[in-house]
PDB file of C-alpha atoms in Angstrom:
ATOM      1  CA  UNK A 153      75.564-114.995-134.471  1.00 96.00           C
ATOM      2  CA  UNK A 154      72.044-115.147-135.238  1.00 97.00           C
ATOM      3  CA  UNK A 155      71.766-113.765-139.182  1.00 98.00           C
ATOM      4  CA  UNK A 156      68.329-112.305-140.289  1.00 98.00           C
ATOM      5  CA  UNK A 157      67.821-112.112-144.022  1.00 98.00           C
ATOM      6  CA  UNK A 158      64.920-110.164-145.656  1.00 98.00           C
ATOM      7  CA  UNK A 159      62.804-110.572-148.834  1.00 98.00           C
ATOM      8  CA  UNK A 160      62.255-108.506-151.275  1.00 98.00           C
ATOM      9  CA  UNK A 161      65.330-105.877-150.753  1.00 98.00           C
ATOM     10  CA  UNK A 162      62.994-103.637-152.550  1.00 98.00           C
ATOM     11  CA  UNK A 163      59.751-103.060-153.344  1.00 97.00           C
ATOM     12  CA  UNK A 164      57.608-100.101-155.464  1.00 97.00           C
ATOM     13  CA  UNK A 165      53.819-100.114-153.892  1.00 96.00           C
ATOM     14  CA  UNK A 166      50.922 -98.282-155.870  1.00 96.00           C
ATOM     15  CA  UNK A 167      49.206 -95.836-152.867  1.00 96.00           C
ATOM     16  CA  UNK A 168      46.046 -98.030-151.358  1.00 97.00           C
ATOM     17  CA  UNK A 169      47.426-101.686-152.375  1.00 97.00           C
ATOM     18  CA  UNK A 170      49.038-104.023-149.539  1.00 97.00           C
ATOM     19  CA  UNK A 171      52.657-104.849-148.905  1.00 97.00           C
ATOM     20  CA  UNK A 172      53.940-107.056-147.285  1.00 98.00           C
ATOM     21  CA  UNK A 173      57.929-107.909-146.123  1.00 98.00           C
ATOM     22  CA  UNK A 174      59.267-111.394-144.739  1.00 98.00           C
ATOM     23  CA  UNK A 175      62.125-111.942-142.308  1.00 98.00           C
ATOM     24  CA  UNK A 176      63.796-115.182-141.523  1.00 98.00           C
ATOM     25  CA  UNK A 177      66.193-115.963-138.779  1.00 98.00           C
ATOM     26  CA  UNK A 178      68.465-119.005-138.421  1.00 98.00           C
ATOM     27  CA  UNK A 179      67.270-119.698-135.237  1.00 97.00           C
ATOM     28  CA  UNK A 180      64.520-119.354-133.003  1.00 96.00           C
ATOM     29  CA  UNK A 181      63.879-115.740-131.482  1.00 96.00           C
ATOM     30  CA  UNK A 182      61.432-117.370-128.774  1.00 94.00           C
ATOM     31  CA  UNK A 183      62.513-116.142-125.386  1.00 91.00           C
ATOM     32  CA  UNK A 184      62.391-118.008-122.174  1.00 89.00           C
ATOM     33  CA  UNK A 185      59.512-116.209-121.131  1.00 87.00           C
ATOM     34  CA  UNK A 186      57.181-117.267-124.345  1.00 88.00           C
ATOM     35  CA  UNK A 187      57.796-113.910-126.501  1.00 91.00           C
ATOM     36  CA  UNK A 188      59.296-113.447-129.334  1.00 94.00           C
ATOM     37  CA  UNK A 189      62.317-111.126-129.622  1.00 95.00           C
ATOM     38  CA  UNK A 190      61.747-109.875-133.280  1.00 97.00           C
ATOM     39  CA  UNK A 191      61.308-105.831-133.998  1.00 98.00           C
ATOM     40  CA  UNK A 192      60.582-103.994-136.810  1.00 98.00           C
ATOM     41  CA  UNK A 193      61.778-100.546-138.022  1.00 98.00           C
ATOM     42  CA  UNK A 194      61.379 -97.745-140.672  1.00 98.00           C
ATOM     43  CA  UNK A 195      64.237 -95.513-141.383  1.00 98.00           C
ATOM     44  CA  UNK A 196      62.166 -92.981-143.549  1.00 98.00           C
ATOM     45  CA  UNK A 197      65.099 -90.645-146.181  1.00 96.00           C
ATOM     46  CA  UNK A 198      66.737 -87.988-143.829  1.00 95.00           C
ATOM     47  CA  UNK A 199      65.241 -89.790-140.738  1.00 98.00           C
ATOM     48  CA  UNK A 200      66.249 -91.695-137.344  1.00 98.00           C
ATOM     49  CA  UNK A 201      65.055 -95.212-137.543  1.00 98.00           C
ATOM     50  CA  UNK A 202      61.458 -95.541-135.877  1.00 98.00           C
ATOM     51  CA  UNK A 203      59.896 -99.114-134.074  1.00 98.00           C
ATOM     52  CA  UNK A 204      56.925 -99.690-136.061  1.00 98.00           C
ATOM     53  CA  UNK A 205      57.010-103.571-134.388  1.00 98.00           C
ATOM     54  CA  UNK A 206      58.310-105.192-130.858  1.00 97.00           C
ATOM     55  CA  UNK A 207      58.137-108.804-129.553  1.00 95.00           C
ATOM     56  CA  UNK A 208      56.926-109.582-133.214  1.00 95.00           C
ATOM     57  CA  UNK A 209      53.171-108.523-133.466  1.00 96.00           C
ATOM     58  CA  UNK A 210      52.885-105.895-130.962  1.00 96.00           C
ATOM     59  CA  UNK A 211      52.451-101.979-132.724  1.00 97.00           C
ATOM     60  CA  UNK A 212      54.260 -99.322-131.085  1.00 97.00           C
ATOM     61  CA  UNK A 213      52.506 -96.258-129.502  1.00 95.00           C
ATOM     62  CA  UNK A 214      51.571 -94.070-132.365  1.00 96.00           C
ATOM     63  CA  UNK A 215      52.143 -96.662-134.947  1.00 98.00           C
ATOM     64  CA  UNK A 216      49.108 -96.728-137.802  1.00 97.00           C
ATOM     65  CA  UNK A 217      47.041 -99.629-137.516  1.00 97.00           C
ATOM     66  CA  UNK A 218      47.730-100.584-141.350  1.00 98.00           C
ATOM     67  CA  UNK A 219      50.902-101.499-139.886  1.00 98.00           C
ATOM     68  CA  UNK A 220      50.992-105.087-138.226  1.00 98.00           C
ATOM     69  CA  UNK A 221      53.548-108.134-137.799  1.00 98.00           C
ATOM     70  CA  UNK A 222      52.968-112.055-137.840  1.00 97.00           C
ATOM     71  CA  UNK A 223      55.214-114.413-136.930  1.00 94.00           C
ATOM     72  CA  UNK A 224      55.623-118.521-137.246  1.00 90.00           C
ATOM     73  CA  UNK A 225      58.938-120.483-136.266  1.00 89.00           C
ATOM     74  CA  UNK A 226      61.744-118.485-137.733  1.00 96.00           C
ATOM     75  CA  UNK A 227      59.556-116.540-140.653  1.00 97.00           C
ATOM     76  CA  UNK A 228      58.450-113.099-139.619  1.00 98.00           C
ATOM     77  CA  UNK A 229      56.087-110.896-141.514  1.00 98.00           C
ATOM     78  CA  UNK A 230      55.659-107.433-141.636  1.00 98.00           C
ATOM     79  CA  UNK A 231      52.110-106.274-143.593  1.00 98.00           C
ATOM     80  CA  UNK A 232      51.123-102.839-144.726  1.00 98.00           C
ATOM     81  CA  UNK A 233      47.383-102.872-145.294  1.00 97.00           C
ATOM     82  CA  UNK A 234      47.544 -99.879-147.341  1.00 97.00           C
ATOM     83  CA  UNK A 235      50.330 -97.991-148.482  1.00 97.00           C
ATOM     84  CA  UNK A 236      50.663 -94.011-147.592  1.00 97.00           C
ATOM     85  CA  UNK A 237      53.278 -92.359-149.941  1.00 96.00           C
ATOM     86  CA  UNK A 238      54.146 -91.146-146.110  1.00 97.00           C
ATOM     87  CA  UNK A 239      55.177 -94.479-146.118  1.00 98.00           C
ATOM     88  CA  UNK A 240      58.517 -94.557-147.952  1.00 98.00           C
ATOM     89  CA  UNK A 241      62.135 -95.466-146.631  1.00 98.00           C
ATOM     90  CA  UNK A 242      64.299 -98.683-145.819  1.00 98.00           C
ATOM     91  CA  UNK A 243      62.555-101.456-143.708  1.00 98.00           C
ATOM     92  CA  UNK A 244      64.344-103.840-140.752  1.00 98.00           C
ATOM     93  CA  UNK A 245      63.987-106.199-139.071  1.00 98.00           C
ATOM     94  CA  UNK A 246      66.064-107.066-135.451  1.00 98.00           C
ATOM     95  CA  UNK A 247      66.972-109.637-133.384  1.00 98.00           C
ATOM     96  CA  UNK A 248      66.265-108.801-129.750  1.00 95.00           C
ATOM     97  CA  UNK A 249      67.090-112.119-128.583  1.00 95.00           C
ATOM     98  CA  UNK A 250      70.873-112.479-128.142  1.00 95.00           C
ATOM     99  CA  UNK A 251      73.715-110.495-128.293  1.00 96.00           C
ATOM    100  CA  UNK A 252      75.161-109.349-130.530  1.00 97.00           C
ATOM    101  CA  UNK A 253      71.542-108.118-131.773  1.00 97.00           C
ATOM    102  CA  UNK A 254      71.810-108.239-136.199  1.00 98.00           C
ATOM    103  CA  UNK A 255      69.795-106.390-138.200  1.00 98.00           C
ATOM    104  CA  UNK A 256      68.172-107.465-141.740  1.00 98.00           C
ATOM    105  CA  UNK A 257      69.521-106.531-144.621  1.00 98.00           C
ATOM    106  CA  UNK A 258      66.769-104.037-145.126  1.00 98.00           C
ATOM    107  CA  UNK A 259      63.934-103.588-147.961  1.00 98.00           C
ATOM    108  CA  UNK A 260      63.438-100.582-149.906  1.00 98.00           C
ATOM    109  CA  UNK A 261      60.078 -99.501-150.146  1.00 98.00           C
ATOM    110  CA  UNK A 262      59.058 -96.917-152.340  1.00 97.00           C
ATOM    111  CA  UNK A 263      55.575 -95.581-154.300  1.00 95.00           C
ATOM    112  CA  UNK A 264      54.566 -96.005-157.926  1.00 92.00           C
TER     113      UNK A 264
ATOM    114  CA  UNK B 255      58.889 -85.484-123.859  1.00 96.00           C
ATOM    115  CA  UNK B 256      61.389 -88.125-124.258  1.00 97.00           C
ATOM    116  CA  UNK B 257      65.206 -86.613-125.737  1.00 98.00           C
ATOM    117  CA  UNK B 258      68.094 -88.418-127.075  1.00 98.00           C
ATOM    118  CA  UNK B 259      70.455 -86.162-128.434  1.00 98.00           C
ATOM    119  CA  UNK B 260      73.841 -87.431-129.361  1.00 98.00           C
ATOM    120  CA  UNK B 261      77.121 -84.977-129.885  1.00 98.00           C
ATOM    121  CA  UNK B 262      80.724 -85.690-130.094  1.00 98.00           C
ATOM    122  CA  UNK B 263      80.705 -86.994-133.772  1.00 98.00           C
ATOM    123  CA  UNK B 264      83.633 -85.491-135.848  1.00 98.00           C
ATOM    124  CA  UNK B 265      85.887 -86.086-138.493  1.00 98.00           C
ATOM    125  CA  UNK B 266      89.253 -87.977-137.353  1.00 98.00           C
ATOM    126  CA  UNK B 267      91.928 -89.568-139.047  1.00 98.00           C
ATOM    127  CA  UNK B 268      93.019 -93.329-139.125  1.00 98.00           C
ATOM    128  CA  UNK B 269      93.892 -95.005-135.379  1.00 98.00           C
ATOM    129  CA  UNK B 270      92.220 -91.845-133.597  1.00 98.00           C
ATOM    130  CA  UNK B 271      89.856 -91.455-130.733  1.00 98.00           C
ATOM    131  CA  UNK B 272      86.526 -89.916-130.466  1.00 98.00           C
ATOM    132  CA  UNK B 273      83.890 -89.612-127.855  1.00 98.00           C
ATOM    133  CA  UNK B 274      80.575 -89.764-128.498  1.00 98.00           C
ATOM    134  CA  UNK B 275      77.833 -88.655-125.559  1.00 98.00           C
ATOM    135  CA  UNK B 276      74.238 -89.546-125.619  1.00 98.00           C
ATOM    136  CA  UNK B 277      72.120 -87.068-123.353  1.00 98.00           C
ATOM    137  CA  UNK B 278      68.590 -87.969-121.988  1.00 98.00           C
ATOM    138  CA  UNK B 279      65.840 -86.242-120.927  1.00 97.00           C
ATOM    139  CA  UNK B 280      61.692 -87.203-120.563  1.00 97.00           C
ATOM    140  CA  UNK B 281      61.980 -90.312-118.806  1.00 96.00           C
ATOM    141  CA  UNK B 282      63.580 -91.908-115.848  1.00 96.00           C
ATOM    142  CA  UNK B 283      67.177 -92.858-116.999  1.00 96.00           C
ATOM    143  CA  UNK B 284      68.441 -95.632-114.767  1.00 94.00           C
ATOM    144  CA  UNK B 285      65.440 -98.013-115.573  1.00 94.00           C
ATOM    145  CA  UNK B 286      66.734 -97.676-119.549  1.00 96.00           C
ATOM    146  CA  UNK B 287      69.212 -99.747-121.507  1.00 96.00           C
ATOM    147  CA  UNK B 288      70.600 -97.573-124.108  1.00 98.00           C
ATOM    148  CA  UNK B 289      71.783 -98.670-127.442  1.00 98.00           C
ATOM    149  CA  UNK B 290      74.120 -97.365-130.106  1.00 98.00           C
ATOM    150  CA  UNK B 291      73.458 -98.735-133.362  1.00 98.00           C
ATOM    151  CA  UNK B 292      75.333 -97.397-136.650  1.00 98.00           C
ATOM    152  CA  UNK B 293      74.975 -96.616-140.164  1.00 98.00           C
ATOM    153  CA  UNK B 294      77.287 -96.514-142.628  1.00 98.00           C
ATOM    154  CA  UNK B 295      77.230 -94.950-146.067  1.00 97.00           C
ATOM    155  CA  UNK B 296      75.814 -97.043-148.340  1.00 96.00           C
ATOM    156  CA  UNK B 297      74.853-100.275-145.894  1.00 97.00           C
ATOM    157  CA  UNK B 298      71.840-101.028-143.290  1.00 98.00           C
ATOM    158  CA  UNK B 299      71.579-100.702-139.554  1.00 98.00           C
ATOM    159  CA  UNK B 300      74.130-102.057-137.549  1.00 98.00           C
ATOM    160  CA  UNK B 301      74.162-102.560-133.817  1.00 98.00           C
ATOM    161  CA  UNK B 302      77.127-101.274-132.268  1.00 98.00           C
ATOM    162  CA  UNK B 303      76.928-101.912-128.287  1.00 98.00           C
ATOM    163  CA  UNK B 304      74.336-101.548-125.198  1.00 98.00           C
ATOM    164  CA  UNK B 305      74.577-100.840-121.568  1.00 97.00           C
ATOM    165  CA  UNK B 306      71.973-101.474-119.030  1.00 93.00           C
ATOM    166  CA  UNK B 307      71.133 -99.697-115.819  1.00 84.00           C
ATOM    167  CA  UNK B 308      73.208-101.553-113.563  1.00 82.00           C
ATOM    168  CA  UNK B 309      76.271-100.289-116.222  1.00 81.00           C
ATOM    169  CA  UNK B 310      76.097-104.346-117.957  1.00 93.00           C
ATOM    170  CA  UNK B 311      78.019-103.887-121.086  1.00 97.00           C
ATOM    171  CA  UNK B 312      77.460-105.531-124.574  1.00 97.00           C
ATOM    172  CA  UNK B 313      79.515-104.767-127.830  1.00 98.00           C
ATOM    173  CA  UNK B 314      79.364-106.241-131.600  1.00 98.00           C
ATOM    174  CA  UNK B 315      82.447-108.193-132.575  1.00 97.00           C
ATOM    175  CA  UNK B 316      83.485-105.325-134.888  1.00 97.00           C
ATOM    176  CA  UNK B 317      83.831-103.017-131.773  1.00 98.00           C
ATOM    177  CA  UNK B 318      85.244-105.288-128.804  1.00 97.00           C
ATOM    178  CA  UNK B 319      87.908-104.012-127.587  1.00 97.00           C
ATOM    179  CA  UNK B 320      88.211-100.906-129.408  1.00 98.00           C
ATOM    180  CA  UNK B 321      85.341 -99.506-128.208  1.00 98.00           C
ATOM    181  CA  UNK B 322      83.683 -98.554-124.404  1.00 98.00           C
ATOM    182  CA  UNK B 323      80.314 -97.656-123.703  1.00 98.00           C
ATOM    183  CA  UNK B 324      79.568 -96.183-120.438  1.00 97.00           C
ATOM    184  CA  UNK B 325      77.211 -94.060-118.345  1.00 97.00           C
ATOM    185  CA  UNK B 326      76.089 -91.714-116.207  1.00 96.00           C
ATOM    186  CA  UNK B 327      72.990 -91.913-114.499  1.00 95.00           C
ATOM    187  CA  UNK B 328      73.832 -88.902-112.428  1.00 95.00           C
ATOM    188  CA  UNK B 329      74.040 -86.898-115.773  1.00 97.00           C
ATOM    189  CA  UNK B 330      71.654 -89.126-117.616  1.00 97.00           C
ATOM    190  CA  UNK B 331      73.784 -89.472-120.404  1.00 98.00           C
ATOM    191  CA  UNK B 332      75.591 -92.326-121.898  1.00 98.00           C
ATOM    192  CA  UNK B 333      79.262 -92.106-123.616  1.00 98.00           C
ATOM    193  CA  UNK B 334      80.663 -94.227-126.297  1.00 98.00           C
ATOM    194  CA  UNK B 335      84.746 -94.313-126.351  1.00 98.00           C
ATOM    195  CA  UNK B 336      86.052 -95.416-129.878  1.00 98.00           C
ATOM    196  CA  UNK B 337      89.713 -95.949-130.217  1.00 98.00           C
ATOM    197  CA  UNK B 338      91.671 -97.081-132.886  1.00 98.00           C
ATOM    198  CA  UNK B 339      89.297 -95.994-135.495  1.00 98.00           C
ATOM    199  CA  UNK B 340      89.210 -97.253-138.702  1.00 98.00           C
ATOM    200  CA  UNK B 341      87.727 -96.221-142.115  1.00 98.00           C
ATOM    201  CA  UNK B 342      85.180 -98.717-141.867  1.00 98.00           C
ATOM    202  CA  UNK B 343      83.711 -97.191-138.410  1.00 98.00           C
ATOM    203  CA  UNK B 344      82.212 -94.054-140.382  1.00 98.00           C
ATOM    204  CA  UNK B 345      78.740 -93.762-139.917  1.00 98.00           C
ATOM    205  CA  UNK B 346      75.997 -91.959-138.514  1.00 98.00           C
ATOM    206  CA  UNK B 347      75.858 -92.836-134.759  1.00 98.00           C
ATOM    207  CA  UNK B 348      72.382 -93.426-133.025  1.00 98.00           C
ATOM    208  CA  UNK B 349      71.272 -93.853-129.543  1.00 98.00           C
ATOM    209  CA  UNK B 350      68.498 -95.219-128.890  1.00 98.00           C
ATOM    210  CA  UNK B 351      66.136 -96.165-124.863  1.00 98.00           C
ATOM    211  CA  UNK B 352      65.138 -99.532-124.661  1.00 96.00           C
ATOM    212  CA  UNK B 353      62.424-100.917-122.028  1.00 93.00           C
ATOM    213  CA  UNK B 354      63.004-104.570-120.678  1.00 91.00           C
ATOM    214  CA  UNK B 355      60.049-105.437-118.014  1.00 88.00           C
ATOM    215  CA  UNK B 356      61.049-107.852-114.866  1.00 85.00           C
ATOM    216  CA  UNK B 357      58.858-110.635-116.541  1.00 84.00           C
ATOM    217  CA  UNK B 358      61.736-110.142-119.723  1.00 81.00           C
ATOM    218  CA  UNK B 359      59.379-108.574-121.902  1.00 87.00           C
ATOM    219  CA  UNK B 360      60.286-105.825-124.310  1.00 88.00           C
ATOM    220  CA  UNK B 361      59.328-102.738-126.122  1.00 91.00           C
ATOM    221  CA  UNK B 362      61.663-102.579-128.696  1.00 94.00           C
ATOM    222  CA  UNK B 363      64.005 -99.490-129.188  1.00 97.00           C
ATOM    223  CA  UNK B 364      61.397 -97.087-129.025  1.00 96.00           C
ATOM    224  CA  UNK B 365      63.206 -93.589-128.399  1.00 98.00           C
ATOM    225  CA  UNK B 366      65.938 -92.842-131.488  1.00 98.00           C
ATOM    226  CA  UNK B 367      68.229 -89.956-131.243  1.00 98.00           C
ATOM    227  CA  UNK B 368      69.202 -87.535-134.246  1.00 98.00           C
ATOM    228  CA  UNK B 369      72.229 -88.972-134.516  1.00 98.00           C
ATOM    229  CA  UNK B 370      76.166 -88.006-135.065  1.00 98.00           C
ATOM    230  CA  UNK B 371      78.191 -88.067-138.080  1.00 98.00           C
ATOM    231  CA  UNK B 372      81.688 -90.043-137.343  1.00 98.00           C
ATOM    232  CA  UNK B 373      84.452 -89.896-140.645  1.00 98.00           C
ATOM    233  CA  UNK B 374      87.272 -91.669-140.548  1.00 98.00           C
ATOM    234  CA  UNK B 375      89.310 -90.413-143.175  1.00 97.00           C
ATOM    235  CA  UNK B 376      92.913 -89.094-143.493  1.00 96.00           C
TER     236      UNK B 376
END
């Protein structure tokens, strides 16, 4: 199984400063046709999970543009520009690439 | 608008069954795979099993064999059978439409459900 591990498991952000989360898998997520098969969610308190991220950099609709996702080899990276107190909740990242799909660990973000 | 809305979640004892249903509305159903993916009190997302349109089956290791996913396209829902339930299997159950284009591209789980509370407890 592919295992995803995340750094930090939580974090406390002062509103209008950056974040920023990292992902590693032990393997590649690069699928056959070129894209990477790495998504990010937010599972805000009393909330379904949301996708903020898909195929690694690529915002889904509706997603705030302070949001965005970077990736190189195995290490993923999931930036805030600024943080919203609206912001708040457990982080993950998936593997989209094989079966069975494995979440992070998850990072707790909250605000200052 | 796009609808998941799961149902069937319950409180069961030890080695029980339960039958979860995942209904869907907004979109066009057959060209979905549908997920379940779990969470448990106190732990992070877990992926639990998918089925694509053509009724291809996938399960975590922690599942096979206990559990059967399933669907409907004339009802547009999906079902989840769990047997032989255990403690560990309590959790808040999520569906959740995924999008996989011919070229293999993907758009991530982008539709979540409300979910449904499962206890195992006796």
């Amino acid at each position: 199984d592919i295992v995803m591990t995340q750094s930090p498991l939580s974090l406390s952000v002062t509103p209008g400063e950056p974040a920023s989360i990292s992902c590693k898998s032990s393997q590649s997520l690069l699928h056959s046709n070129g894209h990477i098969r790495l998504d990010w969610y937010l599972q805000k308190p009393g909330q379904s999970p949301q996708l903020l991220i898909y195929m690694g950099s690529n915002r889904a609709s509706g997603v705030p543009d302070r949001f965005s996702g970077s990736a190189s080899g195995t290490d993923f990276t999931l930036k805030i520009s600024r943080v919203e107190a609206e912001d708040v909740g457990v982080y993950y990242c998936m593997q989209g690439l094989q079966t069975p799909f494995t979440f992070g660990p998850g990072t707790k973000v909250d605000i200052k | 608008e796009v609808q998941l809305l799961e149902s069937g979640g319950g409180l069961v004892q030890p080695g029980g069954s339960l039958r979860l249903s995942c209904a869907a509305s907004g979109f066009t159903f057959p060209n979905y795979v549908i997920r379940w993916v779990r969470l448990a009190p106190g732990k992070g997302l877990e992926w639990v099993s998918a089925i694509g349109g053509g009724s291809d089956t996938k399960y975590a290791d922690s599942v096979k064999g206990r559990f059967t996913i399933s669907r409907d396209n004339s009802k547009n829902t999906v079902y989840l059978q769990m047997n032989s339930l255990r403690s560990e299997d309590t959790a808040i159950y999520y569906c959740a439409r995924v999008f996989y284009e011919t070229s293999g591209n993907y758009h991530g789980a982008d539709h979540w459900g409300q979910g449904t509370l499962v206890t195992v407890s006796s």
